Amino acid sequence: MQDSTYLLYLVRHRGLLKFGVGGVRRVRQHLSAGAELMEVIEGRHADVIAAEATLKRQKKEAAVPLRKWRTWRMPASFGRGTEVVRADVEIKLADVMTNGRDVTVRFATRERRADAESG
């Protein structure tokens, strides 16, 4: 299990960012709920879990609570919001998982994919 590949993802919905781990189905679940894809990094399961733990620790250290009304507006796919922060919090997944591979384009819409390929 530790060497199997897993995804660390970051999505945005309204004024919120959600980071998490999972497979392709989990990422697509957030996109189907209206979230915008920000970044997806693929790596070994153990590395992805360690990176998520780092993000959770950083969130706890920042201690910036979400207002209750913000959580009411979250898509159901965001769950209880334990990995949710305000959109003005800077998160760069590649900074916490340096040995992963950026696979964001794999989930991009046609328009976004064309922009990425031309830029």
mmCIF file of C-alpha atoms in Angstrom:
data_model
loop_
_atom_site.group_PDB
_atom_site.id
_atom_site.type_symbol
_atom_site.label_atom_id
_atom_site.label_comp_id
_atom_site.label_asym_id
_atom_site.label_seq_id
_atom_site.Cartn_x
_atom_site.Cartn_y
_atom_site.Cartn_z
ATOM 1 C CA MET A 1 0.000 0.000 0.000
ATOM 2 C CA GLN A 2 2.809 2.458 0.830
ATOM 3 C CA ASP A 3 4.187 2.293 -2.726
ATOM 4 C CA SER A 4 0.829 2.533 -4.510
ATOM 5 C CA THR A 5 0.069 5.918 -6.072
ATOM 6 C CA TYR A 6 -2.346 8.328 -4.470
ATOM 7 C CA LEU A 7 -3.405 11.919 -5.061
ATOM 8 C CA LEU A 8 -2.993 15.035 -2.960
ATOM 9 C CA TYR A 9 -5.441 17.634 -4.258
ATOM 10 C CA LEU A 10 -6.485 21.228 -3.752
ATOM 11 C CA VAL A 11 -9.866 22.547 -4.890
ATOM 12 C CA ARG A 12 -11.651 25.860 -4.443
ATOM 13 C CA HIS A 13 -15.323 26.630 -3.932
ATOM 14 C CA ARG A 14 -16.542 30.170 -3.395
ATOM 15 C CA GLY A 15 -14.263 31.606 -0.702
ATOM 16 C CA LEU A 16 -12.875 28.280 0.487
ATOM 17 C CA LEU A 17 -9.995 25.927 -0.313
ATOM 18 C CA LYS A 18 -10.129 22.196 0.413
ATOM 19 C CA PHE A 19 -7.074 19.975 0.426
ATOM 20 C CA GLY A 20 -7.237 16.236 0.740
ATOM 21 C CA VAL A 21 -6.103 12.825 -0.396
ATOM 22 C CA GLY A 22 -7.766 10.186 -2.494
ATOM 23 C CA GLY A 23 -8.115 8.776 -5.930
ATOM 24 C CA VAL A 24 -9.474 10.043 -9.213
ATOM 25 C CA ARG A 25 -13.060 9.457 -8.067
ATOM 26 C CA ARG A 26 -12.610 11.714 -5.025
ATOM 27 C CA VAL A 27 -11.196 14.582 -7.085
ATOM 28 C CA ARG A 28 -13.995 14.269 -9.645
ATOM 29 C CA GLN A 29 -16.570 14.221 -6.827
ATOM 30 C CA HIS A 30 -15.441 17.700 -5.748
ATOM 31 C CA LEU A 31 -15.452 18.965 -9.346
ATOM 32 C CA SER A 32 -18.965 17.608 -9.891
ATOM 33 C CA ALA A 33 -20.089 19.480 -6.773
ATOM 34 C CA GLY A 34 -18.968 22.759 -8.353
ATOM 35 C CA ALA A 35 -15.438 23.091 -6.981
ATOM 36 C CA GLU A 36 -12.668 24.521 -9.145
ATOM 37 C CA LEU A 37 -9.495 22.497 -9.511
ATOM 38 C CA MET A 38 -6.368 24.240 -8.251
ATOM 39 C CA GLU A 39 -3.654 21.565 -8.082
ATOM 40 C CA VAL A 40 -3.250 17.772 -8.018
ATOM 41 C CA ILE A 41 -0.007 16.004 -7.106
ATOM 42 C CA GLU A 42 0.480 12.255 -7.539
ATOM 43 C CA GLY A 43 2.897 10.282 -5.412
ATOM 44 C CA ARG A 44 3.501 7.275 -3.232
ATOM 45 C CA HIS A 45 0.684 6.666 -0.755
ATOM 46 C CA ALA A 46 2.996 7.166 2.257
ATOM 47 C CA ASP A 47 4.310 10.477 0.867
ATOM 48 C CA VAL A 48 0.815 11.787 0.124
ATOM 49 C CA ILE A 49 -0.390 10.950 3.636
ATOM 50 C CA ALA A 50 2.694 12.643 5.153
ATOM 51 C CA ALA A 51 2.116 15.768 3.025
ATOM 52 C CA GLU A 52 -1.524 15.958 4.095
ATOM 53 C CA ALA A 53 -0.431 15.684 7.749
ATOM 54 C CA THR A 54 1.933 18.613 7.161
ATOM 55 C CA LEU A 55 -0.913 20.694 5.688
ATOM 56 C CA LYS A 56 -3.177 19.839 8.629
ATOM 57 C CA ARG A 57 -0.437 20.838 11.082
ATOM 58 C CA GLN A 58 0.074 24.137 9.235
ATOM 59 C CA LYS A 59 -3.677 24.787 9.331
ATOM 60 C CA LYS A 60 -3.773 24.116 13.070
ATOM 61 C CA GLU A 61 -0.759 26.375 13.707
ATOM 62 C CA ALA A 62 -2.339 29.208 11.708
ATOM 63 C CA ALA A 63 -5.461 28.877 13.884
ATOM 64 C CA VAL A 64 -7.726 30.844 11.546
ATOM 65 C CA PRO A 65 -11.207 29.480 12.193
ATOM 66 C CA LEU A 66 -13.883 29.506 9.527
ATOM 67 C CA ARG A 67 -17.054 31.407 10.230
ATOM 68 C CA LYS A 68 -20.062 29.142 10.569
ATOM 69 C CA TRP A 69 -21.861 30.724 7.597
ATOM 70 C CA ARG A 70 -18.937 29.754 5.329
ATOM 71 C CA THR A 71 -19.286 26.081 6.213
ATOM 72 C CA TRP A 72 -23.017 26.134 5.461
ATOM 73 C CA ARG A 73 -22.183 27.028 1.858
ATOM 74 C CA MET A 74 -19.651 24.227 1.348
ATOM 75 C CA PRO A 75 -20.466 21.446 -1.095
ATOM 76 C CA ALA A 76 -21.386 18.167 0.599
ATOM 77 C CA SER A 77 -18.196 16.660 -0.855
ATOM 78 C CA PHE A 78 -16.176 18.873 1.540
ATOM 79 C CA GLY A 79 -17.469 16.815 4.462
ATOM 80 C CA ARG A 80 -17.116 18.376 7.926
ATOM 81 C CA GLY A 81 -14.501 20.824 6.709
ATOM 82 C CA THR A 82 -11.486 19.557 8.617
ATOM 83 C CA GLU A 83 -9.252 20.206 5.578
ATOM 84 C CA VAL A 84 -10.941 23.464 4.583
ATOM 85 C CA VAL A 85 -9.395 26.930 4.866
ATOM 86 C CA ARG A 86 -10.254 30.388 3.617
ATOM 87 C CA ALA A 87 -9.269 31.007 0.000
ATOM 88 C CA ASP A 88 -6.795 33.724 1.003
ATOM 89 C CA VAL A 89 -4.583 31.121 2.717
ATOM 90 C CA GLU A 90 -1.649 30.334 0.443
ATOM 91 C CA ILE A 91 -1.307 26.615 -0.219
ATOM 92 C CA LYS A 92 1.111 25.154 -2.741
ATOM 93 C CA LEU A 93 0.965 21.371 -2.713
ATOM 94 C CA ALA A 94 4.299 21.027 -4.507
ATOM 95 C CA ASP A 95 5.940 22.775 -1.529
ATOM 96 C CA VAL A 96 4.830 20.065 0.918
ATOM 97 C CA MET A 97 5.266 17.152 -1.498
ATOM 98 C CA THR A 98 8.435 17.865 -3.435
ATOM 99 C CA ASN A 99 8.865 14.301 -4.696
ATOM 100 C CA GLY A 100 5.409 14.131 -6.311
ATOM 101 C CA ARG A 101 4.341 14.649 -9.900
ATOM 102 C CA ASP A 102 1.929 17.409 -10.905
ATOM 103 C CA VAL A 103 -1.010 15.773 -12.693
ATOM 104 C CA THR A 104 -3.410 18.715 -12.568
ATOM 105 C CA VAL A 105 -3.781 18.777 -16.350
ATOM 106 C CA ARG A 106 -5.212 15.243 -16.195
ATOM 107 C CA PHE A 107 -8.365 16.683 -14.591
ATOM 108 C CA ALA A 108 -8.551 19.972 -16.464
ATOM 109 C CA THR A 109 -11.412 20.963 -18.718
ATOM 110 C CA ARG A 110 -10.707 21.248 -22.456
ATOM 111 C CA GLU A 111 -10.349 25.034 -22.205
ATOM 112 C CA ARG A 112 -7.910 24.861 -19.300
ATOM 113 C CA ARG A 113 -5.943 22.061 -20.955
ATOM 114 C CA ALA A 114 -5.574 24.143 -24.130
ATOM 115 C CA ASP A 115 -4.357 27.118 -22.070
ATOM 116 C CA ALA A 116 -1.793 24.940 -20.259
ATOM 117 C CA GLU A 117 -0.483 23.461 -23.512
ATOM 118 C CA SER A 118 -0.183 26.848 -25.242
ATOM 119 C CA GLY A 119 1.400 28.632 -22.258
#
